[in-house]
XYZ file of C-alpha atoms in Angstrom:
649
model
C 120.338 109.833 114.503
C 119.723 112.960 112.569
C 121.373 115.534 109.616
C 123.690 117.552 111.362
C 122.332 120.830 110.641
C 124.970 123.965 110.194
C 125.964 125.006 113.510
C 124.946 129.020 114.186
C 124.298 131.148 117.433
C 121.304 132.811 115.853
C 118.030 132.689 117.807
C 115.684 130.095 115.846
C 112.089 131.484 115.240
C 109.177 129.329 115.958
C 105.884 130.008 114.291
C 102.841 128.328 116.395
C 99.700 127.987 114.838
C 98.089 131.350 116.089
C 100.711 132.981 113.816
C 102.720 134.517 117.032
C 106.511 134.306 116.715
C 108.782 132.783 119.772
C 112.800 133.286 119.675
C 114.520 130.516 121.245
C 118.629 129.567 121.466
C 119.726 126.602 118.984
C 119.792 123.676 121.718
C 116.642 124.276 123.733
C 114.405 121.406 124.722
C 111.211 121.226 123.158
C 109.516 120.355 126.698
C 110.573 124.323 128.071
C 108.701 125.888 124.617
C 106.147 123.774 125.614
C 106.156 124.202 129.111
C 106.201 127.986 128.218
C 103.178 128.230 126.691
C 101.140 126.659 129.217
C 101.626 124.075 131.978
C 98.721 121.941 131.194
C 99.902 121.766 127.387
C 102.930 120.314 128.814
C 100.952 117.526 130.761
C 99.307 116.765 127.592
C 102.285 116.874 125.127
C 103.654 113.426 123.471
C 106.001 115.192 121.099
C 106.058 118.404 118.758
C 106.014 119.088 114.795
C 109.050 121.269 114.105
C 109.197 122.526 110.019
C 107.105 119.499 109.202
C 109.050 116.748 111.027
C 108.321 114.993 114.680
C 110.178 115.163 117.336
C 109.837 114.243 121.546
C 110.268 116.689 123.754
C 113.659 115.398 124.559
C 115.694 116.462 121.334
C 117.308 119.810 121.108
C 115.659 122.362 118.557
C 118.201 123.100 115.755
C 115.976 124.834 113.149
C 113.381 127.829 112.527
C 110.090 126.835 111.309
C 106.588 126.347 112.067
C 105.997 124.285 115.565
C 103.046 122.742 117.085
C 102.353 120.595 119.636
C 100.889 116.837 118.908
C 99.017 115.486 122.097
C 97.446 112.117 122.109
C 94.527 113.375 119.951
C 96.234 114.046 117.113
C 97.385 110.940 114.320
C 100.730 111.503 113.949
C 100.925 110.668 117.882
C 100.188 106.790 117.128
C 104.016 106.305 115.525
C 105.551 107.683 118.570
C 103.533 106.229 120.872
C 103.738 102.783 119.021
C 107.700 103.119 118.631
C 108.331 104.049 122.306
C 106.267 101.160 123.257
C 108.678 98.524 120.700
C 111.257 100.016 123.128
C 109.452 98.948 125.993
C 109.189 95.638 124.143
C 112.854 95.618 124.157
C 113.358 96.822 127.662
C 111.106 93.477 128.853
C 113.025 91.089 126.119
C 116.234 91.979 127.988
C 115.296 91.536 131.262
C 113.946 88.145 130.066
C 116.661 87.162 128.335
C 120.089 89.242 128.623
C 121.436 87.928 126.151
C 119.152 88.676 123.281
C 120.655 90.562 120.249
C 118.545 93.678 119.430
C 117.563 94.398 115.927
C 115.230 97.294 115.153
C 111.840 98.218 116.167
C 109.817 101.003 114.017
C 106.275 101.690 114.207
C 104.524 100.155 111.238
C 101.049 100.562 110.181
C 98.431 99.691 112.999
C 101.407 98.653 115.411
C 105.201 97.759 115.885
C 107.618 95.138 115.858
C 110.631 94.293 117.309
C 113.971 92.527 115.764
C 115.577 89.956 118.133
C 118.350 87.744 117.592
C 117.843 84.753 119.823
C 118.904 80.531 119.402
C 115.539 79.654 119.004
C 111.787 80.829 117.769
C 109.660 82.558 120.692
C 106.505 81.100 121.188
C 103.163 82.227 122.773
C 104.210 81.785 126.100
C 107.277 83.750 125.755
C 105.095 86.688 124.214
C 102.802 86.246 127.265
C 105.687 86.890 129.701
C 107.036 89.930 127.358
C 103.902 91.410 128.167
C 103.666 90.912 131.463
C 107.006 92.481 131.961
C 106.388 95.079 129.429
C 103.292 95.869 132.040
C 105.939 96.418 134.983
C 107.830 98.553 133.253
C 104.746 101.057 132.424
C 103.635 100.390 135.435
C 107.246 102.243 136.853
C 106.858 105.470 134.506
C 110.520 105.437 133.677
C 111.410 108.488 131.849
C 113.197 107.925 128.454
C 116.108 109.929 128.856
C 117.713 111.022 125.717
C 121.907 111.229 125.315
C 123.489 112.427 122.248
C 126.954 110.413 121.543
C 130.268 110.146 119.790
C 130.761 106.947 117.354
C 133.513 105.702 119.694
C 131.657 105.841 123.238
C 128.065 104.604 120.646
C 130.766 101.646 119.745
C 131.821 101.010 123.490
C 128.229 100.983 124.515
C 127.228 98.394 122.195
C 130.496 96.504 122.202
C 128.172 93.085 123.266
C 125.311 93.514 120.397
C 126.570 93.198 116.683
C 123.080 94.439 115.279
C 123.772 97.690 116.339
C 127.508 97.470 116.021
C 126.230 97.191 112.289
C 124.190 99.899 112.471
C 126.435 102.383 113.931
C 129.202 101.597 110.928
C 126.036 102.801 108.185
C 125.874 105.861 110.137
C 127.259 108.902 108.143
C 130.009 111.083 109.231
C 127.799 114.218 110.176
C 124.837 111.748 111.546
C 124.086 112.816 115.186
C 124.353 109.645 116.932
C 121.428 109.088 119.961
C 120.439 106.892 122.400
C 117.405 106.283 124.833
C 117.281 104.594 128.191
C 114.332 103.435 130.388
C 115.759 102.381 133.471
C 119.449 100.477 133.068
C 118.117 99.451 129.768
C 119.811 101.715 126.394
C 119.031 101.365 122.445
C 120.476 103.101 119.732
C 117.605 105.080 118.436
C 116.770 108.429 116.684
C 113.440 108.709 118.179
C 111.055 110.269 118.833
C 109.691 108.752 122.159
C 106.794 109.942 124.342
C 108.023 111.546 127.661
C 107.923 108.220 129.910
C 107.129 105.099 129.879
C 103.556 105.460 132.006
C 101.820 107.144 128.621
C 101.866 103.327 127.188
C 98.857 102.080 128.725
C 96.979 99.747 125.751
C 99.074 97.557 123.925
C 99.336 93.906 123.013
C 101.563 91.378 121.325
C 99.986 89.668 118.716
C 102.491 87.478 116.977
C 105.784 86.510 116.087
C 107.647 84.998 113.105
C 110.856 85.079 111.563
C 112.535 87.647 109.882
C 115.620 87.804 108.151
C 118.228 90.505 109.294
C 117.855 93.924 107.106
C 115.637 91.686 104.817
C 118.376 89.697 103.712
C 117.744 86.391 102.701
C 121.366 85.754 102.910
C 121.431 87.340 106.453
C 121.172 85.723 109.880
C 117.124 84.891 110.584
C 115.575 86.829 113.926
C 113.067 86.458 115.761
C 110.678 89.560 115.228
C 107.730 90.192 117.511
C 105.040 92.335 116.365
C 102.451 94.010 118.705
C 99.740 97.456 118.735
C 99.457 99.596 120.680
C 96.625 102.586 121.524
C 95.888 105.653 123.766
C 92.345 104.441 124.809
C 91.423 100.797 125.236
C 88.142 101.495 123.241
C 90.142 101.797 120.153
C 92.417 98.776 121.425
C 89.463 96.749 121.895
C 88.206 97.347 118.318
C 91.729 96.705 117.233
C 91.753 93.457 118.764
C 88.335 92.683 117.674
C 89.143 93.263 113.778
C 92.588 91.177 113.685
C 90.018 88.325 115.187
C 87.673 89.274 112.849
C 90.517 89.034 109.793
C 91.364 85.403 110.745
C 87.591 84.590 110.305
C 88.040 85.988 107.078
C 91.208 85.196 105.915
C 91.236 83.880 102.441
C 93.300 80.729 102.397
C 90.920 79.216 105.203
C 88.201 80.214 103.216
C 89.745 79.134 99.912
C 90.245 75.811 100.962
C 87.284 75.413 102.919
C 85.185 76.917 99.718
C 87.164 74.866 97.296
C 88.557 78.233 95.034
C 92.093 77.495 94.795
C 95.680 76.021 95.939
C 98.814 76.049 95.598
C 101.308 73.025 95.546
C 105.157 73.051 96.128
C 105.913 71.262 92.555
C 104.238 74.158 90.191
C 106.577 76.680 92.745
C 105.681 79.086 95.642
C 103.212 82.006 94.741
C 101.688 80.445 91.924
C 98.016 80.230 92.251
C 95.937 77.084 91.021
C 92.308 77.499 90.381
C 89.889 75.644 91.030
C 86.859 75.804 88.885
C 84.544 77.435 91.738
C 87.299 80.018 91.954
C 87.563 80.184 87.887
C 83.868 80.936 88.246
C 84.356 83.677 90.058
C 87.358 85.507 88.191
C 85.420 84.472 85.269
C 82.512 86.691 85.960
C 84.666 89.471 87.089
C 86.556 89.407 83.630
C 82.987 89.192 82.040
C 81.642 92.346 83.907
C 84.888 94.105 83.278
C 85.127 93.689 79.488
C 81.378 94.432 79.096
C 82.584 97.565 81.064
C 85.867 98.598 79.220
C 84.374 98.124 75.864
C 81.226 100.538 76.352
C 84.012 102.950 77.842
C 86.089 102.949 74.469
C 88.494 100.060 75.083
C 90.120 97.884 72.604
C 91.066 94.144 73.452
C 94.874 92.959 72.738
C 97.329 89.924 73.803
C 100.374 89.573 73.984
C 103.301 87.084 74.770
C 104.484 85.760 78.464
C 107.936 85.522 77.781
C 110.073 88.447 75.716
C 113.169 89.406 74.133
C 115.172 91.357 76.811
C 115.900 93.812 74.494
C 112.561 95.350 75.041
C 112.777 95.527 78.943
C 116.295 97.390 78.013
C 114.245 100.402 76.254
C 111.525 100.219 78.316
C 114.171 100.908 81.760
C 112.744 97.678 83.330
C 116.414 96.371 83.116
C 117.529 99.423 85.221
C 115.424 99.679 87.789
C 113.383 96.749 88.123
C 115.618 94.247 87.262
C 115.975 92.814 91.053
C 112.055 92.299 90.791
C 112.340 89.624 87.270
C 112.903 86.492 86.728
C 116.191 85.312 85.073
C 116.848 85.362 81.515
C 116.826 82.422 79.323
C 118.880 81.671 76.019
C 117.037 81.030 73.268
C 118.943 80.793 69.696
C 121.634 82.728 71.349
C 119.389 85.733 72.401
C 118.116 86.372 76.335
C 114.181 86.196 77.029
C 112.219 86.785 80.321
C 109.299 86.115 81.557
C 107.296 89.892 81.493
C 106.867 91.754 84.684
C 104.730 94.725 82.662
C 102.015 94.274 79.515
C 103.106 98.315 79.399
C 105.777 97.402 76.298
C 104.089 94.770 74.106
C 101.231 97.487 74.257
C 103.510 99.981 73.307
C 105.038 97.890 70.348
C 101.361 97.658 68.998
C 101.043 101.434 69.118
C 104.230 101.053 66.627
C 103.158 99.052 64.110
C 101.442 101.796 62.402
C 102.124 105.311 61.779
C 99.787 107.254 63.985
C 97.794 110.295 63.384
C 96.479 112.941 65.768
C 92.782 111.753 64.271
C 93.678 108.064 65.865
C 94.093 109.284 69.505
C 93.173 108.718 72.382
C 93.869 104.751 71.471
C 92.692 102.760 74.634
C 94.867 99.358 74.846
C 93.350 96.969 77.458
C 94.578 92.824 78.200
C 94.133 90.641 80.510
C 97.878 90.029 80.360
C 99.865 87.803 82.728
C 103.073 88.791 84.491
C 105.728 87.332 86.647
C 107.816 88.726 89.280
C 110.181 87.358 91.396
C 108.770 88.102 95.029
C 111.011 86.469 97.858
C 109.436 83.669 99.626
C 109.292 85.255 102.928
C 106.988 87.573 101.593
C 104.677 85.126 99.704
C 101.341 85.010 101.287
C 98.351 83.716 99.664
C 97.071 84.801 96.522
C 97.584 88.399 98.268
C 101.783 88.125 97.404
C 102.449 85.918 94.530
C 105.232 85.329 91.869
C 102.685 85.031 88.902
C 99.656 87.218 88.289
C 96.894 88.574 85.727
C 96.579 92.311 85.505
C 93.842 94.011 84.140
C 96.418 96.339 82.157
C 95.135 99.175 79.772
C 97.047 101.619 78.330
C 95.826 105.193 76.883
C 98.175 107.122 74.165
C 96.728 110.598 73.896
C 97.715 114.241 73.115
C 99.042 116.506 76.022
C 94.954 118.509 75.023
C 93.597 115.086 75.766
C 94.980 114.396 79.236
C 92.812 115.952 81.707
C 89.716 114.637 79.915
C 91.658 110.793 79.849
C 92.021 111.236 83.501
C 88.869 112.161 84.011
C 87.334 109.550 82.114
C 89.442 106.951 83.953
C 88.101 108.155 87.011
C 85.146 107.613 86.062
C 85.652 103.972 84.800
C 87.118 103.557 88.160
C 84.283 104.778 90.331
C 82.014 102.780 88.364
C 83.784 99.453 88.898
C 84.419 99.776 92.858
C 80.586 100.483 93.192
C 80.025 97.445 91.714
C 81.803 95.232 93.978
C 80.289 97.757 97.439
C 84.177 99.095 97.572
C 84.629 102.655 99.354
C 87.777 103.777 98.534
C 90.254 106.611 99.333
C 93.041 107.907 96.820
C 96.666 108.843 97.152
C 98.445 110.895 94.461
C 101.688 108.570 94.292
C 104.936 111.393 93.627
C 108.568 110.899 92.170
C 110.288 107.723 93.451
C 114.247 107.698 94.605
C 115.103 105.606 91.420
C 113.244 107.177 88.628
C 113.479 107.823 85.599
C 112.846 111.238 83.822
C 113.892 115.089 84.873
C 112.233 116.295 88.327
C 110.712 119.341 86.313
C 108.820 116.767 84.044
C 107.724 115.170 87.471
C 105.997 117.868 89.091
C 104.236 118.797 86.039
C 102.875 115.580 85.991
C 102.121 115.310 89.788
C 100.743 118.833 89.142
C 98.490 117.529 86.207
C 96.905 114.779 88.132
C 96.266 117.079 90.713
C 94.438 119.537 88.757
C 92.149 116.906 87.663
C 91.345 115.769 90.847
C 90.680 119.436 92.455
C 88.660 120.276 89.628
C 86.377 117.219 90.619
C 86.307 118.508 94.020
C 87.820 114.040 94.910
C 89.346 114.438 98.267
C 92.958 112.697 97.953
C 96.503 112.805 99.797
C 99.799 112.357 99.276
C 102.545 109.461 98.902
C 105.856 110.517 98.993
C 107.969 108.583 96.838
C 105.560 106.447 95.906
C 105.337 106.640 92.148
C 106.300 104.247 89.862
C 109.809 104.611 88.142
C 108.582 105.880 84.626
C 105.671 108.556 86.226
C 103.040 109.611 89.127
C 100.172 107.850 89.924
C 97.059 107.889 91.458
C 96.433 104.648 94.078
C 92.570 103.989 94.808
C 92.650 102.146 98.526
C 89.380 99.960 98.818
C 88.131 100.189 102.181
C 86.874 96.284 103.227
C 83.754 95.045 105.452
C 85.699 95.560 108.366
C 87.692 98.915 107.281
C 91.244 97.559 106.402
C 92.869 99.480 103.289
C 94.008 97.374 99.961
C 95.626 97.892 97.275
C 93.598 98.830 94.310
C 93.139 100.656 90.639
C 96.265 102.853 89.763
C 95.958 105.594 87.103
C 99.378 106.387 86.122
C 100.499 109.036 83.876
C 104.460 108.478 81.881
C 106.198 110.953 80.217
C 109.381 108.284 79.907
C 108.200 105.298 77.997
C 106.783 107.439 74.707
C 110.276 108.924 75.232
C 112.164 105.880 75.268
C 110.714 104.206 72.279
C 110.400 107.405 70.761
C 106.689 107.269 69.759
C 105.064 109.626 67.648
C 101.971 110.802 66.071
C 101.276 112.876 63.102
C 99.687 116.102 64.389
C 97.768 118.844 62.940
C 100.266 120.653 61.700
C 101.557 117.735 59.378
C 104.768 117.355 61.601
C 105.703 114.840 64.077
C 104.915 115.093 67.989
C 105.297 112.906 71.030
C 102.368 111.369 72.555
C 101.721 111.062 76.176
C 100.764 107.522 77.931
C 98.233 106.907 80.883
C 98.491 103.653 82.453
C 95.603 102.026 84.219
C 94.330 98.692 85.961
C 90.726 98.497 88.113
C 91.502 95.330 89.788
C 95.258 95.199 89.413
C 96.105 91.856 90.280
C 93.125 89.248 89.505
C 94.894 87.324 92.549
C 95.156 89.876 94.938
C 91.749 91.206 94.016
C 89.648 88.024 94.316
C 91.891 87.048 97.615
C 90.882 90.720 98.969
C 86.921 89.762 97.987
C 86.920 86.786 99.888
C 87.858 88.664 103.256
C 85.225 91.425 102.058
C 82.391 89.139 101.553
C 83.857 86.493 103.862
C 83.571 84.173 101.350
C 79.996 84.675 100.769
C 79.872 86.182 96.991
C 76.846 88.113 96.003
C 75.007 86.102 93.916
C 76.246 87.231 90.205
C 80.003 85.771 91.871
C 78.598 83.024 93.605
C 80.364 79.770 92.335
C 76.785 77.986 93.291
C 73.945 80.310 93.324
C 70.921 78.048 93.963
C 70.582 74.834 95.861
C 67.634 72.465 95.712
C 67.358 70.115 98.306
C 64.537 67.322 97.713
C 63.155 66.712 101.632
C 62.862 63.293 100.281
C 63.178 60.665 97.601
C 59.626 60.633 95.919
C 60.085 64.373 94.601
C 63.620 64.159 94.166
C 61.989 64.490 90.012
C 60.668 67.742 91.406
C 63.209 69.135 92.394
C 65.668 68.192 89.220
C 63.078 69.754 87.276
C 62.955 72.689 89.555
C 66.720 72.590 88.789
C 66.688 72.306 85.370
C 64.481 74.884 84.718
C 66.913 77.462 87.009
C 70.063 76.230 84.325
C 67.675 77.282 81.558
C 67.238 80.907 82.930
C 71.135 80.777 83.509
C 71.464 79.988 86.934
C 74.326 78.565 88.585
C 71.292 75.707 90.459
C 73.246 72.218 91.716
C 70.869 69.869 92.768
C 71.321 68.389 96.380
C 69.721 64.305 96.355
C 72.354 63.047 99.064
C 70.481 60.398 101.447
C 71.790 62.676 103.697
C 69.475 64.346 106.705
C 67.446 67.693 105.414
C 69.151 69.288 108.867
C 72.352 68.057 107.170
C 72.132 69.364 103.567
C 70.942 72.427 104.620
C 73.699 72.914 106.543
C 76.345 71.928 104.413
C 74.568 74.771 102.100
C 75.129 77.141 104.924
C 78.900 76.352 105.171
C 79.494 76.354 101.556
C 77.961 80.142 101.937
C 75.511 78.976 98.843
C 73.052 82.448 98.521
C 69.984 80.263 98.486
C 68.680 76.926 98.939
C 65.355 75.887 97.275
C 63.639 73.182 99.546
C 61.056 71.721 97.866
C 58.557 69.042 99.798
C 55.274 67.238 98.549
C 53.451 70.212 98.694
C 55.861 72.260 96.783
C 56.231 69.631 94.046
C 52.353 69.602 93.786
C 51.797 73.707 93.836
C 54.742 74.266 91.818
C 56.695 76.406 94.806
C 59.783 76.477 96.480
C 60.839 76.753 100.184
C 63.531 79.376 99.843
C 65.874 79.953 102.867
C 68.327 82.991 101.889
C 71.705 82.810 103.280
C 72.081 84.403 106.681
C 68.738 84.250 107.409
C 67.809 84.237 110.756
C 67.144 80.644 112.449
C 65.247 78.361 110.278
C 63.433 81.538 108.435
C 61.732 80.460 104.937
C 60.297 81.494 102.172
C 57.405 79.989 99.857
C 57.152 81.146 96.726
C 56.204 80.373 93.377
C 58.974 78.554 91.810
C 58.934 81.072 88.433
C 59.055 83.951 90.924
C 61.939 82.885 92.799
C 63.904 82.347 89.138
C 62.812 85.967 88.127
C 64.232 87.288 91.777
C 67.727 85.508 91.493
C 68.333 85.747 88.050
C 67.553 89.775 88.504
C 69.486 90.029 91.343
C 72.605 88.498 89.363
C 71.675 90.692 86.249
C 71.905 93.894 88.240
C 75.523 92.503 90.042
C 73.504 93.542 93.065
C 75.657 93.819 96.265
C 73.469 92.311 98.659
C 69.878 90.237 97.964
C-alpha cells in the first residue's frame, strides 16, 4: 500500500552505484533489473533500494532514481527479512487456529511481532507449536507472491477479518492496495518481503502479551506475539544469549532483591518509591553531577510541581503535548497542572530581570520533578513511569554564542558518560510532524547542530522526525555491558519558546534582541537512568554508588570489638562500612555479602584483630580468593577508589 505515483510511459532511469545508467518501462519487476545485471546477484538479492526507499523484488518500479541491490549483508535487509518472517508467523497462526483475527505485524527493533485477535491469551506452548509450524512452512520455500488490488475485491477478500476490514477503510483514495500470499494463506500488506519463504532460516518466538488494538486503550485487547529473527544462527545465538542475559539483569529483580525501590498500587502506577539504598545511590549521582555543573558554569534553581495552565498555553505544551499531562485542577477558580517540562518556570526566571548582552550565556540547571501521564500498558519499571526527576538545564545565549554553548555541552556530556563507563552513539533528532516554528527556522537549526558536530570530527546520524516540538536535538544513546542502546543526554536547541514569551536581551547596540535557548539533561530521567545502571552494572555499583561499600564480618564472637572498631574507623574516613555480627555461619555471611553485590567484605579473625589487618575478599573474586592487608591500607584503597568514581576496583 503505496502513493500512487503520476502515471507516464516514459522510460525510468536507474542509477546503480558504479554511476552507469539503465532505462527500464514504468512496471518492470525489480527481480529482471536484477537478474540483468548478473545471475548470481539475483540468487543473492533480498530486496532493492529504489530513490532511497526499500522495496522486494516483487513490486513494480514506478520511479527514476538511484537503485542498488541489498543482499543479506547489508542492515537494511534485517526489516525485510524480520517482516516477511511475522508473515510466516501469521501463515502458522492460521493454520493453527483458522479462526484467528489478524492484526499487524511490522519489524521492530531487534525482531517482530504479530497482532492476533483470539478468545483467550496464548501461552508458551502455543508459541512452541507456532514455531514448529512456522518451521514447515520455511521448510516448503513458498514464494510470496505479490497481487496489486481494487478496494472492492481487497474488501471481498477480507470479508471474514474486521482488523483488516478496518484497515482497508484508512486507506486513501490513490493508495495502491497489495497483498502477499505464501501458500493458500493472504495478508494485506505493503511489503517488502524477501523472495520466498526458505531465506527465513533463524528465528524464534520469544514472548507474548497483550496489546490493545491500534494502541487503543478503549479498543478490543489482542494477543501480540513477538519473535527475532537473523540470517546466520551465530548472530541468533548471541541474540538469544543477550535477552537471557537482560533477564539476569533486569532491574526490578534486582531492585527488589537489592532493596532500592518499589512501587505500590495505593501511591498509583509508575510512581517510584525509594528506598534508602536506592536514595543512596541517586544521591551520589546528584552529588557528582552538581559538583560537575557548577565547575562548568551552572547556576542552581527550583521551581514549583504544580502550575498555572496559563503558562503551558504560551509555552505550546497545551497544543501539542496536552495528550501527554495530567488533568487540570481548579484552584480559586483558575486551572493548574502538574508540570511535564522545568523548560517554563526556567524561562519565567530569565524574566524577572531585564537582561543584558553582558549577562549571557545564563546556564539554568534543577533537579526539577515532572509528571506525565504515560498509559499503563506502557508502564514498566522505573524505565516508563508517570512521575520523574530530570536533570533539566537551560542555556539563554546570543545567536555568536551558540556553537561555542554546543560545544561546551558536549563536552559536559562526554565528561559525565565517562564517568559512569557509558559508550555512547548520537543522533541529530530533525523537525517532528507536529511542531512548532517555520521549516526554514528548522533546518537552520538542524544545520547549526550539525556544524558543530562536523567541526568536532563526532560521528552522528540521523532521526527523522524525531525532534522535539519547539526545536532539534541531539540524543546521546549509552551503549550497556551487554550492547543494548538507552536513552540518554539530549542537547536541544529552540528557536520557539524565546519567541513565545517574547524574551529579550539588551544588546550592544543599546536596542532590544531575541535570545536563543539550548536545552539540556545528562541523565534525563533520574528513574530511567538509575533503572538503566542497574542492568549495566547488574546491580553491582562501583564502589562511589555502592549503597554498602565495606562489610566486616567478625569470624567469631571474641573480636566481634575488632571488627566494630575496624568499622568505625572506615565511617570516619567516610565509608559506607556496615558491620556483619549475625551468629550466622562465616560461609553464610559471606555469602549473603556476595548476593547483596557488597564491593568488599573485610574478614577479620584473631590474627587480624591482633596485627591490625583485614582479610579482604573483593567482589567477584575468584573462589574463596583473599586479601591481607593492613587495615589503614585497605581504608586508603577504597576510600580512593570512591574519590576517583573509579569504574571498576
Amino acid at each position: 500500500m503505496i502513493d500512487r505515483p503520476a502515471a507516464s510511459d516514459a522510460p525510468l532511469k536507474l542509477t546503480l552505484p558504479d554511476g552507469s545508467v539503465r532505462e527500464v518501462a514504468p512496471g518492470t519487476l525489480p527481480r529482471e533489473v536484477v537478474g540483468n545485471i548478473g545471475p548470481r546477484l539475483l540468487q543473492a538479492a533480498v530486496a532493492v533500494e529504489v530513490d532511497g526507499a526499500v522495496q522486494d523484488l516483487m513490486t513494480p518500479l514506478r520511479r527514476s532514481g538511484s537503485f542498488r541491490v541489498i543482499t543479506d549483508k547489508d542492515p537494511k535487509a534485517l526489516d525485510v527479512l524480520r517482516h516477511s518472517t511475522a508473515h510466516v508467523l501469521a501463515t502458522a497462526v492460521r493454520r493453527l487456529r483458522p479462526d484467528a483475527q489478524i492484526g499487524f505485524g511490522p519489524a521492530i527493533e531487534d525482531g517482530f511481532y504479530y497482532d492476533f485477535g483470539v478468545d483467550k491469551p496464548f501461552t508458551p506452548e502455543d508459541l512452541e507449536q507456532f514455531e514448529a509450524e512456522m518451521r514447515k512452512v520455511v521448510a516448503d520455500k513458498l514464494p510470496f507472491v505479490r497481487a496489486e488490488v481494487s478496494r472492492s475485491e481487497a474488501k471481498r477478500r477480507f470479508a471474514d477479518d474486521p482488523l483488516k476490514l478496518e484497515r482497508i477503510e484508512d486507506l486513501g483514495a490513490d493508495e495502491i492496495i497489495s497483498t502477499y500470499t505464501d501458500g493458500p494463506f493472504i495478508d494485506l500488506c505493503r511489503g517488502p518481503h524477501v523472495p520466498d519463504t526458505g531465506r527465513i532460516a533463524q528465528f524464534k518466538l520469544t514472548h507474548a502479551a497483550g496489546a490493545y488494538w491500534r494502541g487503543d486503550e478503549k479498543r478490543q485487547m489482542l494477543q501480540r506475539i513477538y519473535g527475532t529473527a537473523f540470517f546466520r544462527k551465530e548472530d541468533l545465538d548471541a541474540y538469544l544469549h543477550r535477552i537471557e542475559e537482560s533477564k539476569r539483569r533486569d532491574h526490578r529483580t534486582l531492585g527488589a532483591a537489592l532493596d532500592l525501590f518499589s512501587t505500590d498500587q495505593r501511591v498509583g502506577a509508575g510512581l517510584i518509591l525509594w528506598h534508602p539504598k536506592g536514595a543512596i545511590v541517586r544521591n551520589e549521582i546528584e552529588s557528582y553531577e552538581k559538583e560537575l555543573i557548577l565547575r562548568h558554569g551552572y547556576e542552581l534553581v527550583y521551581t514549583p510541581h504544580i502550575v498555572s495552565e496559563k503558562l503551558f498555553e504560551i509555552s505550546g505544551h497545551l497544543q501539542t503535548f496536552k495528550e501527554n499531562m495530567f488533568g487540570a485542577m481548579e484552584v480559586e477558580g483558575a486551572a493548574y497542572r502538574p508540570k511535564p517540562m522545568n523548560c517554563p518556570g526556567h524561562i519565567c526566571i530569565y524574566e524577572s530581570h531585564q537582561r543584558s548582552y553582558r549577562d549571557l550565556p545564563i546556564r539554568y540547571a534543577e533537579f526539577g520533578t515532572v509528571y506525565r501521564y504515560e498509559r499503563s500498558g506502557v508502564l514498566h519499571g522505573m524505565l516508563r513511569v508517570r512521575g520523574f526527576t530530570q536533570d533539566d538545564a537551560h542555556v539563554f545565549c546570543t545567536k555568536d554564542q551558540i556553537d561555542n554553548e554546543i560545544a561546551r555541552l558536549l563536552d559536559l556530556v562526554d565528561e559525565m558518560l565517562k564517568t559512569f563507563g557509558y559508550p555512547y552513539t548520537i543522533e541529530l533528532s530533525t523537525r517532528p510532524e507536529k511542531a512548532l516554528g517555520e521549516p526554514e527556522q528548522w533546518r537552520w537549526a538542524e544545520e547549526k547542530l550539525a556544524e558543530v558536530l562536523k567541526g568536532r570530527g563526532q560521528e552522528y546520524t540521523i532521526d527523522e522526525g524525531g525532534g522535539a516540538f519547539y526545536g532539534p536535538k541531539l540524543d546521546f544513546k549509552l551503549i550497556d555491558a551487554i550492547g543494548r542502546k538507552w536513552q540518554g543526554p539530549t542537547v536541544q536547541l529552540d528557536f520557539n519558546l524565546p519567541e513565545r514569551f517574547e524574551l529579550e536581551y539588551i544588546g550592544d547596540d543599546n536596542t532590544r534582541h531575541r535570545p536563543f535557548m539550548l536545552h539540556r539533561v545528562l541523565v534525563g530521567s533520574m528513574e530511567r537512568f538509575v533503572g538503566g545502571l542497574i542492568e549495566h552494572y547488574a546491580g553491582a555499583f562501583p564502589v562511589w554508588l555502592a549503597p554498602e561499600q565495606v562489610r566486616v564480618i567478625p569470624i567469631s564472637e571474641d573480636v566481634t570489638a575488632a571488627a566494630a572498631a575496624a568499622a568505625d574507623m572506615m565511617k570516619a574516613a567516610g565509608l559506607r562500612a556496615h558491620l556483619d555480627a549475625r551468629h550466622e555461619t562465616l560461609k553464610y555471611r559471606v555469602r549473603d555479602g556476595e548476593v547483596m553485590k557488597v564491593p568488599y567484605m573485610a574478614v577479620i579473625g584473631a590474627r587480624e584483630a591482633e596485627q591490625g589487618t583485614v582479610a579482604v575478599r573483593a567482589r567477584g573474586a575468584a573462589g574463596n580468593k583473599q586479601e591481607i592487608m593492613p587495615l589503614a591500607d585497605f581504608i586508603a584503597r577504597v576510600v580512593k577508589e570512591k574519590e576517583t568514581r573509579a569504574v571498576s576496583a
